[in-house]
Amino acid sequence: MTYEFSGKSKMWLLIGMVVGAVCLGLSWFSGDDGLHTRFWSNFLHNSVFFTGIALMAGFFMCCSITAWAGWYVVFKRVWESISMFLIIGIPLMLLIGVTVALHMNHLYHWADPTMIDPTHENYDTIIAGKSGFLNTKWYIGGTVVFGLIWIFFLSRIRSISLAEGQTGGDGFEKHYGIRKYAALFLPFAGFGSAAMIWQWIMSIDAHWYSTMFAWYTGASWFVSMIAITILILQYLKGKGYYDEVSTEHFHDLGKFLFAFSIFWTYLWFSQYMLIWYANVGEETIYFKERVTKYPVLFYANLVINFVAPFFILMRNDTKRKMGSLGFVAGLVLFGHWLDFFLMIKPGVLHTAHLAGGDHGGGHGHDHGHGHDVAHGAHESVFELGFTIPGLLEIGTFIGFLCLFFFFVFTVLSRVPLISKNDPYIEESLHHHT
Amino acid sequence: MSGHVSPIREPLVQGHKSYHDITEDLCAPTERKPSAAWVIGIIISLSLLGFGLFCIAWTIWHGIGTWNLNRTIGWGWDITNFVWWIGIGHAGTLISAILLLFRQKWRTGVNRAAEAMTIFAVICAALFPGIHVGRAWVVFYFFPYPNTRGPLWPNFNSPLLWDLFAISTYFTVSLLFWYTGLVPDFATVRDRAKGFRRKIYNFLSFGWTGSAKHWQRWEALCLVLAGIATPLVLSVHTIVSFDFATSVIPGWHTTIFPPYFVAGAIFSGFAMVLTLMIITRKLFNLENYITIGHIESMNKVILVTGTIVGVAYLTELFIAWYSGYVYEQFAFFNRAVGPYWWSYFGMMFCNVISPQVFWKRSWRRNIALTFFVSIVINIGMWFERFVIIATTLAREYLPSSWSYYSPTWVEIGIFIGTIGLFFTLYLVFARVAPVVAIAEVKSILKTAGDQYTGPDAIHSHHGHGDHHDHSHAMGLAANTDHHDHSDGGHLDLSSSTASSAIASSAVAEETVSIETESEAADGPRIRSTVGPDDLKKIEGIGPKISELLNAGGINTFAELADTSVERLKTILTEAGSRYQSHDPGSWPEQASLARDGKWEELKDLQDRLDGGKFV
């Protein structure tokens, strides 16, 4: 059976994308800052979020292949399709890299060349010390190189998997081929995701660092990926596809959602607790900003991404009922989007303030400021789109989500939904938890 | 775990084992005289343990000054060994709990030994905090006891105290998990034992009878313990990592420590499991249960966790530079090229480089290489802890306090003593308890035995499924899948025979052998045409009853078909009270089908029977 991407679905998704484009466009004109910080930070926020989801789908699929898991095979085309979204996501990240290099925005504090110029009054020793890594060459180069490697491996895996679906063969040569690519992909995903998370997200708070950050962010992507998989599968089942995907499969996905929500919390707690306990100013500033100026998001992050999935999914039956599982999946997807919001916006806003928020564009070269983050005290005012997501942010999220679904469903509709020649297909069809 | 098994999967039980063979093979090490190798092993282990005890006594008698610790380097080999042993203690619970949740069937071959290893490693670890304080007689200060000595309380803000709780919780739950798994197996050993030995095992098995109720409660307990144990695997080494990471010492204070310590612990735990299992399978002839496939799976875990640890090492190194914090930068510079460069190099080489050999399949399946690499990793993980502890302390903020440290013979002796303790306990365990979990291996036999799946399967159809799918439907407790009666509400005949068999009374043992044979009834191997027939193919007849019938002059299906039920009952009654529970009512009918070669009909009939009885 092949998924038929109906005109009606396409239309709704296109409407969503138009809404997103309008909201993103409006955010260009929002605020009085000539740097269009709200626009660029929304663009970065959503691009990085969905790119990461695609990467994690590929990552989890390769883990499952390498671990000889059988249960997921019935819907493996969905993960293959999600992972292909990297073809959209990586160019989006590249676009950000290029605009950073061209100084079309000021998302990254370190992108200001005066910061590393010892003769300039803006000179910042810390950022100068990091400039070997925090520069646009690394940013663009890393995005391109790792992006291409990830796309190469994941599309090889998908094309072999499609060939397997068509011709099969008793010797499982195709499956052995997939295994090789899957295993080799894992270290590239592991090392590469860490490096790119440092570039894409952690470097927004350019002075700050945490060794945990890459894994923490990866876990957030991972939970979002599981949530979005559940939502896609529920949608397809609702449309009458995937009869073979049973309550048992949803139960297992629910367990992953539950377990990795706890894992995410574990990483969140470990990072927070160690920084709080040691109380080193350079480190605590990150959380101090967020607790004091973004308390709603700070606590909502924990409630939505830990308390809710933990208590709702703890029971057996809530993982097996479509309503409760779908509710939690939708909730944590939004929750982790908020988590990324909270990772990105405070630093971006701070950078924008440091750059002067001058009305005439430019990069704030002429605004001498104390660049020591610890006393970079600008007055704390509520700013919609930064302090909490405004309607434009929600609209942009919907737009990106629709783009994501549009792409995934287009890819998914090209081939039969079930790969009947996968060696594990019988296990998956008769899966019992 | 469904009854459908992918044809690509490698069988996990080799040698066409029947349920009875499994009991025989796995109980054997507890029933025969110890081999020379075992005796030599225990003598060596006890000698090492004795030397260790001497060194501990020496420390306590002469004081902690017999160690080479100094004002700068306050933690040396003691805490290095402590963290090393705790780390090793992680694989057991990982295998029992997390691999159980992931339904990894290969865990059944190694879980028992790994759980035992966990407990012994934690015992070895627990020794060190006790003696490193110097005054062992006030070690109760560790515990939050009702305070009678003024304002002196354990510091509840201190990770060192959390560690005490974490480790004692972990130890308790691991012990319960291990012992719970052992109960049915002790019963199996008991049922084969005589005299005083039987009494001991009866006591150890808590009077297990193998009733459905027992299995049901056992399953429930296993599930609860697995649920508790899973977060514990993470928590223990997380809190050990807090001992370091909550400080402000460069090289210790880094946020990646919790997950990185956990990954490293699993890594070192698996290395030790490999070291032990490669010896054990050889010593006790368990190659059919701990197969090359098991070793390959563990080597994959080694490769993955080794590489995760590698990511963490490089993350630390990179972020140390990135931080722009000179002390942090110096800490790592010092680790790599300072006076202890050799331990940093040893750590990197042993833990990150050496596991990379397992990218190659034939090397993953090479036992000698695996053994060698597992030892290398054990050493490497010791280096890791030494790097973190001693190297970091040796170069503190104040250069005038810089120091260098190498251990005295006492410190080395205590470490050697813990190795002796560990192997003494392990060798004793391997003698008194089945070192591979009998009930759990039985539970995977039909989905992972090589007569059912893989290239040597005697079944004609792929996937080995359909007609006995029901016996494998199960919940999270992979180890219990034969006993799960909750599946869809239909009465599960083969499953009930299997569980009574695993309950391991000698009588039920027979029933199972039959069941196995009857499963294979459509296979060519057992279709005999000449000479005495294999009467065990009749459901309800096992090896013992088969012998009784042969003695009574019934050797073929034809003869059995012509025998009256009354005569069969007489034969059974005369053989003794233990056979009275058998109802031969269906045997002649079954035999007539067998005589006529109507195997399919026999199969259908047997599916309707319960242990050979009409329901």
Tab-separated table of N, CA, C and O in Angstrom, chain B residues 408-496:
chain	number	residue	atom	x	y	z
B	408	THR	N	52.324	2.964	47.617
B	408	THR	CA	53.195	2.054	48.351
B	408	THR	C	52.741	0.624	48.107
B	408	THR	O	51.677	0.391	47.529
B	409	TRP	N	53.524	-0.304	48.598
B	409	TRP	CA	53.145	-1.717	48.441
B	409	TRP	C	51.832	-2.022	49.144
B	409	TRP	O	51.080	-2.886	48.734
B	410	VAL	N	51.523	-1.250	50.183
B	410	VAL	CA	50.275	-1.495	50.912
B	410	VAL	C	49.075	-1.172	50.022
B	410	VAL	O	48.111	-1.932	49.936
B	411	GLU	N	49.150	-0.033	49.347
B	411	GLU	CA	48.029	0.361	48.488
B	411	GLU	C	47.853	-0.625	47.342
B	411	GLU	O	46.726	-1.000	47.003
B	412	ILE	N	48.983	-1.016	46.754
B	412	ILE	CA	48.907	-1.998	45.669
B	412	ILE	C	48.351	-3.309	46.209
B	412	ILE	O	47.510	-3.954	45.581
B	413	GLY	N	48.797	-3.671	47.419
B	413	GLY	CA	48.345	-4.923	48.015
B	413	GLY	C	46.848	-4.949	48.254
B	413	GLY	O	46.181	-5.963	48.023
B	414	ILE	N	46.306	-3.821	48.681
B	414	ILE	CA	44.854	-3.784	48.922
B	414	ILE	C	44.100	-3.950	47.611
B	414	ILE	O	43.102	-4.667	47.536
B	415	PHE	N	44.608	-3.319	46.554
B	415	PHE	CA	43.966	-3.468	45.249
B	415	PHE	C	44.003	-4.928	44.800
B	415	PHE	O	42.994	-5.495	44.365
B	416	ILE	N	45.172	-5.524	44.938
B	416	ILE	CA	45.294	-6.933	44.570
B	416	ILE	C	44.347	-7.786	45.404
B	416	ILE	O	43.710	-8.715	44.918
B	417	GLY	N	44.225	-7.405	46.677
B	417	GLY	CA	43.312	-8.129	47.556
B	417	GLY	C	41.873	-8.075	47.068
B	417	GLY	O	41.144	-9.065	47.119
B	418	THR	N	41.455	-6.918	46.536
B	418	THR	CA	40.071	-6.851	46.052
B	418	THR	C	39.889	-7.720	44.816
B	418	THR	O	38.814	-8.301	44.623
B	419	ILE	N	40.940	-7.816	44.013
B	419	ILE	CA	40.826	-8.718	42.857
B	419	ILE	C	40.679	-10.149	43.356
B	419	ILE	O	39.858	-10.928	42.842
B	420	GLY	N	41.456	-10.488	44.396
B	420	GLY	CA	41.321	-11.817	44.992
B	420	GLY	C	39.928	-12.040	45.552
B	420	GLY	O	39.304	-13.080	45.334
B	421	LEU	N	39.385	-11.033	46.230
B	421	LEU	CA	38.040	-11.140	46.793
B	421	LEU	C	37.011	-11.361	45.692
B	421	LEU	O	36.139	-12.229	45.776
B	422	PHE	N	37.155	-10.581	44.642
B	422	PHE	CA	36.212	-10.656	43.526
B	422	PHE	C	36.202	-12.059	42.917
B	422	PHE	O	35.153	-12.675	42.741
B	423	PHE	N	37.380	-12.565	42.635
B	423	PHE	CA	37.426	-13.877	41.979
B	423	PHE	C	37.068	-15.003	42.946
B	423	PHE	O	36.497	-16.006	42.524
B	424	THR	N	37.391	-14.836	44.224
B	424	THR	CA	36.969	-15.849	45.189
B	424	THR	C	35.451	-15.959	45.195
B	424	THR	O	34.880	-17.047	45.065
B	425	LEU	N	34.795	-14.817	45.323
B	425	LEU	CA	33.336	-14.820	45.354
B	425	LEU	C	32.767	-15.385	44.057
B	425	LEU	O	31.822	-16.174	44.067
B	426	TYR	N	33.362	-14.992	42.953
B	426	TYR	CA	32.829	-15.447	41.672
B	426	TYR	C	32.987	-16.960	41.513
B	426	TYR	O	32.073	-17.640	41.056
B	427	LEU	N	34.138	-17.457	41.893
B	427	LEU	CA	34.371	-18.897	41.742
B	427	LEU	C	33.455	-19.703	42.655
B	427	LEU	O	32.928	-20.742	42.263
B	428	VAL	N	33.233	-19.209	43.857
B	428	VAL	CA	32.312	-19.900	44.760
B	428	VAL	C	30.907	-19.873	44.179
B	428	VAL	O	30.203	-20.887	44.116
B	429	PHE	N	30.529	-18.704	43.692
B	429	PHE	CA	29.194	-18.572	43.085
B	429	PHE	C	29.015	-19.572	41.936
B	429	PHE	O	27.983	-20.235	41.828
B	430	ALA	N	30.040	-19.675	41.105
B	430	ALA	CA	29.913	-20.537	39.934
B	430	ALA	C	29.803	-22.012	40.329
B	430	ALA	O	29.345	-22.839	39.537
B	431	ARG	N	30.214	-22.332	41.534
B	431	ARG	CA	30.097	-23.703	42.000
B	431	ARG	C	28.728	-23.989	42.614
B	431	ARG	O	28.217	-25.106	42.513
B	432	VAL	N	28.151	-23.022	43.274
B	432	VAL	CA	26.939	-23.316	44.033
B	432	VAL	C	25.654	-22.928	43.311
B	432	VAL	O	24.592	-23.370	43.685
B	433	ALA	N	25.754	-22.107	42.296
B	433	ALA	CA	24.531	-21.690	41.603
B	433	ALA	C	24.729	-21.862	40.106
B	433	ALA	O	25.853	-21.773	39.624
B	434	PRO	N	23.641	-22.114	39.379
B	434	PRO	CA	23.781	-22.216	37.919
B	434	PRO	C	24.278	-20.889	37.363
B	434	PRO	O	23.644	-19.853	37.580
B	435	VAL	N	25.372	-20.932	36.660
B	435	VAL	CA	26.042	-19.704	36.259
B	435	VAL	C	25.353	-19.082	35.045
B	435	VAL	O	25.550	-17.917	34.731
B	436	VAL	N	24.529	-19.887	34.377
B	436	VAL	CA	23.658	-19.344	33.334
B	436	VAL	C	22.231	-19.597	33.806
B	436	VAL	O	21.929	-20.669	34.328
B	437	ALA	N	21.372	-18.609	33.630
B	437	ALA	CA	20.019	-18.709	34.186
B	437	ALA	C	19.211	-19.770	33.438
B	437	ALA	O	18.892	-19.610	32.265
B	438	ILE	N	18.879	-20.851	34.148
B	438	ILE	CA	18.223	-21.984	33.490
B	438	ILE	C	16.851	-21.586	32.963
B	438	ILE	O	16.531	-21.770	31.789
B	439	ALA	N	16.035	-21.032	33.843
B	439	ALA	CA	14.659	-20.714	33.441
B	439	ALA	C	14.639	-19.707	32.297
B	439	ALA	O	13.811	-19.789	31.404
B	440	GLU	N	15.586	-18.781	32.322
B	440	GLU	CA	15.545	-17.731	31.307
B	440	GLU	C	16.036	-18.247	29.962
B	440	GLU	O	15.526	-17.850	28.916
B	441	VAL	N	17.029	-19.126	29.974
B	441	VAL	CA	17.469	-19.711	28.708
B	441	VAL	C	16.344	-20.559	28.126
B	441	VAL	O	16.073	-20.531	26.927
B	442	LYS	N	15.645	-21.270	29.000
B	442	LYS	CA	14.531	-22.074	28.504
B	442	LYS	C	13.473	-21.189	27.862
B	442	LYS	O	12.825	-21.580	26.903
B	443	SER	N	13.317	-20.008	28.420
B	443	SER	CA	12.259	-19.144	27.905
B	443	SER	C	12.545	-18.664	26.489
B	443	SER	O	11.634	-18.259	25.783
B	444	ILE	N	13.792	-18.675	26.067
B	444	ILE	CA	14.071	-18.230	24.701
B	444	ILE	C	14.324	-19.394	23.760
B	444	ILE	O	14.563	-19.194	22.577
B	445	LEU	N	14.260	-20.631	24.289
B	445	LEU	CA	14.682	-21.756	23.461
B	445	LEU	C	13.919	-21.809	22.142
B	445	LEU	O	14.501	-21.975	21.073
B	446	LYS	N	12.611	-21.638	22.223
B	446	LYS	CA	11.829	-21.841	21.006
B	446	LYS	C	11.945	-20.704	20.018
B	446	LYS	O	11.551	-20.848	18.862
B	447	THR	N	12.430	-19.566	20.463
B	447	THR	CA	12.633	-18.498	19.492
B	447	THR	C	14.102	-18.325	19.148
B	447	THR	O	14.427	-17.616	18.213
B	448	ALA	N	14.975	-18.955	19.897
B	448	ALA	CA	16.389	-18.737	19.627
B	448	ALA	C	17.208	-20.027	19.669
B	448	ALA	O	18.425	-19.978	19.559
B	449	GLY	N	16.570	-21.169	19.825
B	449	GLY	CA	17.302	-22.421	19.768
B	449	GLY	C	17.660	-22.755	18.332
B	449	GLY	O	16.897	-22.438	17.414
B	450	ASP	N	18.798	-23.375	18.116
B	450	ASP	CA	19.207	-23.569	16.727
B	450	ASP	C	18.432	-24.677	16.017
B	450	ASP	O	18.554	-24.828	14.816
B	451	GLN	N	17.626	-25.447	16.759
B	451	GLN	CA	16.757	-26.374	16.036
B	451	GLN	C	15.513	-25.688	15.497
B	451	GLN	O	14.797	-26.249	14.697
B	452	TYR	N	15.267	-24.471	15.969
B	452	TYR	CA	14.069	-23.756	15.536
B	452	TYR	C	14.366	-22.628	14.569
B	452	TYR	O	13.524	-22.225	13.804
B	453	THR	N	15.549	-22.071	14.680
B	453	THR	CA	15.833	-20.899	13.863
B	453	THR	C	17.272	-20.977	13.382
B	453	THR	O	18.083	-21.686	13.957
B	454	GLY	N	17.571	-20.247	12.329
B	454	GLY	CA	18.924	-20.278	11.806
B	454	GLY	C	19.121	-21.415	10.821
B	454	GLY	O	18.197	-22.160	10.507
B	455	PRO	N	20.326	-21.545	10.326
B	455	PRO	CA	20.594	-22.480	9.224
B	455	PRO	C	20.409	-23.950	9.595
B	455	PRO	O	20.105	-24.763	8.717
B	456	ASP	N	20.567	-24.297	10.868
B	456	ASP	CA	20.462	-25.709	11.237
B	456	ASP	C	19.064	-26.102	11.688
B	456	ASP	O	18.855	-27.191	12.206
B	457	ALA	N	18.108	-25.201	11.527
B	457	ALA	CA	16.775	-25.482	12.030
B	457	ALA	C	16.202	-26.709	11.348
B	457	ALA	O	16.394	-26.923	10.144
B	458	ILE	N	15.496	-27.525	12.127
B	458	ILE	CA	14.898	-28.713	11.518
B	458	ILE	C	13.460	-28.455	11.121
B	458	ILE	O	12.813	-29.287	10.548
B	459	HIS	N	13.001	-27.272	11.427
B	459	HIS	CA	11.656	-26.930	10.979
B	459	HIS	C	11.701	-26.508	9.535
B	459	HIS	O	12.617	-25.838	9.110
B	460	SER	N	10.650	-26.854	8.819
B	460	SER	CA	10.671	-26.543	7.401
B	460	SER	C	10.301	-25.093	7.145
B	460	SER	O	10.792	-24.492	6.204
B	461	HIS	N	9.429	-24.526	7.964
B	461	HIS	CA	8.948	-23.199	7.612
B	461	HIS	C	9.772	-22.118	8.289
B	461	HIS	O	10.306	-22.280	9.363
B	462	HIS	N	9.795	-21.007	7.608
B	462	HIS	CA	10.512	-19.841	8.101
B	462	HIS	C	9.815	-19.278	9.310
B	462	HIS	O	8.618	-19.424	9.475
B	463	GLY	N	10.567	-18.592	10.093
B	463	GLY	CA	9.939	-17.775	11.124
B	463	GLY	C	9.397	-18.595	12.263
B	463	GLY	O	9.085	-18.052	13.295
B	464	HIS	N	9.269	-19.883	12.073
B	464	HIS	CA	8.904	-20.763	13.148
B	464	HIS	C	7.805	-20.150	13.982
B	464	HIS	O	7.965	-19.814	15.122
B	465	GLY	N	6.690	-19.979	13.394
B	465	GLY	CA	5.748	-19.196	14.151
B	465	GLY	C	4.431	-19.879	14.355
B	465	GLY	O	4.322	-20.829	15.109
B	466	ASP	N	3.541	-19.380	13.672
B	466	ASP	CA	2.117	-19.648	13.668
B	466	ASP	C	1.614	-20.520	14.805
B	466	ASP	O	1.083	-20.021	15.772
B	467	HIS	N	1.863	-21.824	14.731
B	467	HIS	CA	1.083	-22.650	15.632
B	467	HIS	C	1.518	-22.578	17.080
B	467	HIS	O	0.748	-22.914	17.945
B	468	HIS	N	2.736	-22.177	17.360
B	468	HIS	CA	2.993	-22.019	18.796
B	468	HIS	C	3.432	-20.609	19.147
B	468	HIS	O	4.083	-20.354	20.119
B	469	ASP	N	3.000	-19.731	18.320
B	469	ASP	CA	3.173	-18.321	18.597
B	469	ASP	C	2.746	-17.966	20.015
B	469	ASP	O	3.382	-17.210	20.711
B	470	HIS	N	1.664	-18.599	20.443
B	470	HIS	CA	1.077	-18.189	21.716
B	470	HIS	C	2.000	-18.420	22.896
B	470	HIS	O	1.887	-17.768	23.907
B	471	SER	N	2.900	-19.318	22.767
B	471	SER	CA	3.715	-19.584	23.946
B	471	SER	C	4.763	-18.509	24.163
B	471	SER	O	5.515	-18.555	25.112
B	472	HIS	N	4.812	-17.543	23.271
B	472	HIS	CA	5.858	-16.530	23.439
B	472	HIS	C	5.313	-15.145	23.645
B	472	HIS	O	6.051	-14.201	23.808
B	473	ALA	N	4.001	-15.052	23.595
B	473	ALA	CA	3.445	-13.729	23.810
B	473	ALA	C	3.782	-13.314	25.228
B	473	ALA	O	3.695	-14.102	26.146
B	474	MET	N	4.181	-12.099	25.389
B	474	MET	CA	4.610	-11.750	26.721
B	474	MET	C	4.769	-10.281	26.924
B	474	MET	O	4.791	-9.501	26.020
B	475	GLY	N	4.894	-9.943	28.177
B	475	GLY	CA	5.074	-8.544	28.539
B	475	GLY	C	6.538	-8.199	28.606
B	475	GLY	O	7.360	-8.829	27.952
B	476	LEU	N	6.857	-7.257	29.411
B	476	LEU	CA	8.221	-6.784	29.468
B	476	LEU	C	9.188	-7.849	29.929
B	476	LEU	O	10.336	-7.856	29.550
B	477	ALA	N	8.710	-8.731	30.758
B	477	ALA	CA	9.633	-9.687	31.350
B	477	ALA	C	9.985	-10.759	30.338
B	477	ALA	O	9.356	-11.786	30.248
B	478	ALA	N	10.991	-10.475	29.553
B	478	ALA	CA	11.377	-11.402	28.506
B	478	ALA	C	11.724	-12.749	29.111
B	478	ALA	O	11.521	-13.792	28.506
B	479	ASN	N	12.221	-12.698	30.326
B	479	ASN	CA	12.670	-13.935	30.924
B	479	ASN	C	11.517	-14.828	31.321
B	479	ASN	O	11.699	-15.948	31.717
B	480	THR	N	10.328	-14.322	31.232
B	480	THR	CA	9.239	-15.107	31.773
B	480	THR	C	8.258	-15.506	30.690
B	480	THR	O	7.159	-15.911	30.985
B	481	ASP	N	8.647	-15.413	29.462
B	481	ASP	CA	7.590	-15.442	28.466
B	481	ASP	C	6.875	-16.779	28.379
B	481	ASP	O	5.784	-16.848	27.886
B	482	HIS	N	7.469	-17.804	28.896
B	482	HIS	CA	6.745	-19.054	28.840
B	482	HIS	C	5.604	-19.121	29.826
B	482	HIS	O	4.748	-19.963	29.738
B	483	HIS	N	5.638	-18.230	30.756
B	483	HIS	CA	4.712	-18.397	31.872
B	483	HIS	C	3.636	-17.359	31.857
B	483	HIS	O	2.901	-17.206	32.794
B	484	ASP	N	3.570	-16.647	30.784
B	484	ASP	CA	2.633	-15.547	30.755
B	484	ASP	C	1.298	-16.065	30.251
B	484	ASP	O	1.140	-16.425	29.105
B	485	HIS	N	0.353	-16.068	31.136
B	485	HIS	CA	-0.946	-16.615	30.754
B	485	HIS	C	-1.921	-15.531	30.387
B	485	HIS	O	-3.080	-15.780	30.158
B	486	SER	N	-1.450	-14.324	30.373
B	486	SER	CA	-2.381	-13.234	30.185
B	486	SER	C	-2.633	-12.964	28.711
B	486	SER	O	-3.334	-12.058	28.351
B	487	ASP	N	-2.035	-13.747	27.874
B	487	ASP	CA	-2.089	-13.416	26.455
B	487	ASP	C	-3.450	-13.747	25.859
B	487	ASP	O	-3.757	-14.896	25.594
B	488	GLY	N	-4.201	-12.719	25.649
B	488	GLY	CA	-5.413	-12.837	24.856
B	488	GLY	C	-6.444	-13.787	25.432
B	488	GLY	O	-7.453	-14.049	24.808
B	489	GLY	N	-6.229	-14.302	26.577
B	489	GLY	CA	-7.247	-15.081	27.251
B	489	GLY	C	-7.416	-16.502	26.760
B	489	GLY	O	-8.228	-17.240	27.285
B	490	HIS	N	-6.657	-16.948	25.764
B	490	HIS	CA	-6.889	-18.337	25.395
B	490	HIS	C	-5.992	-19.244	26.216
B	490	HIS	O	-4.904	-18.875	26.609
B	491	LEU	N	-6.506	-20.393	26.484
B	491	LEU	CA	-5.771	-21.292	27.360
B	491	LEU	C	-4.526	-21.750	26.633
B	491	LEU	O	-4.576	-22.257	25.516
B	492	ASP	N	-3.441	-21.573	27.274
B	492	ASP	CA	-2.179	-21.729	26.588
B	492	ASP	C	-1.546	-23.053	27.006
B	492	ASP	O	-0.904	-23.150	28.033
B	493	LEU	N	-1.769	-24.050	26.191
B	493	LEU	CA	-1.412	-25.406	26.621
B	493	LEU	C	0.086	-25.605	26.712
B	493	LEU	O	0.614	-26.020	27.729
B	494	SER	N	0.764	-25.310	25.635
B	494	SER	CA	2.193	-25.628	25.656
B	494	SER	C	2.887	-24.778	26.706
B	494	SER	O	3.845	-25.187	27.317
B	495	SER	N	2.363	-23.608	26.922
B	495	SER	CA	3.000	-22.752	27.900
B	495	SER	C	2.855	-23.322	29.305
B	495	SER	O	3.769	-23.260	30.111
B	496	SER	N	1.701	-23.916	29.566
B	496	SER	CA	1.553	-24.425	30.924
B	496	SER	C	2.440	-25.645	31.140
B	496	SER	O	2.991	-25.819	32.210
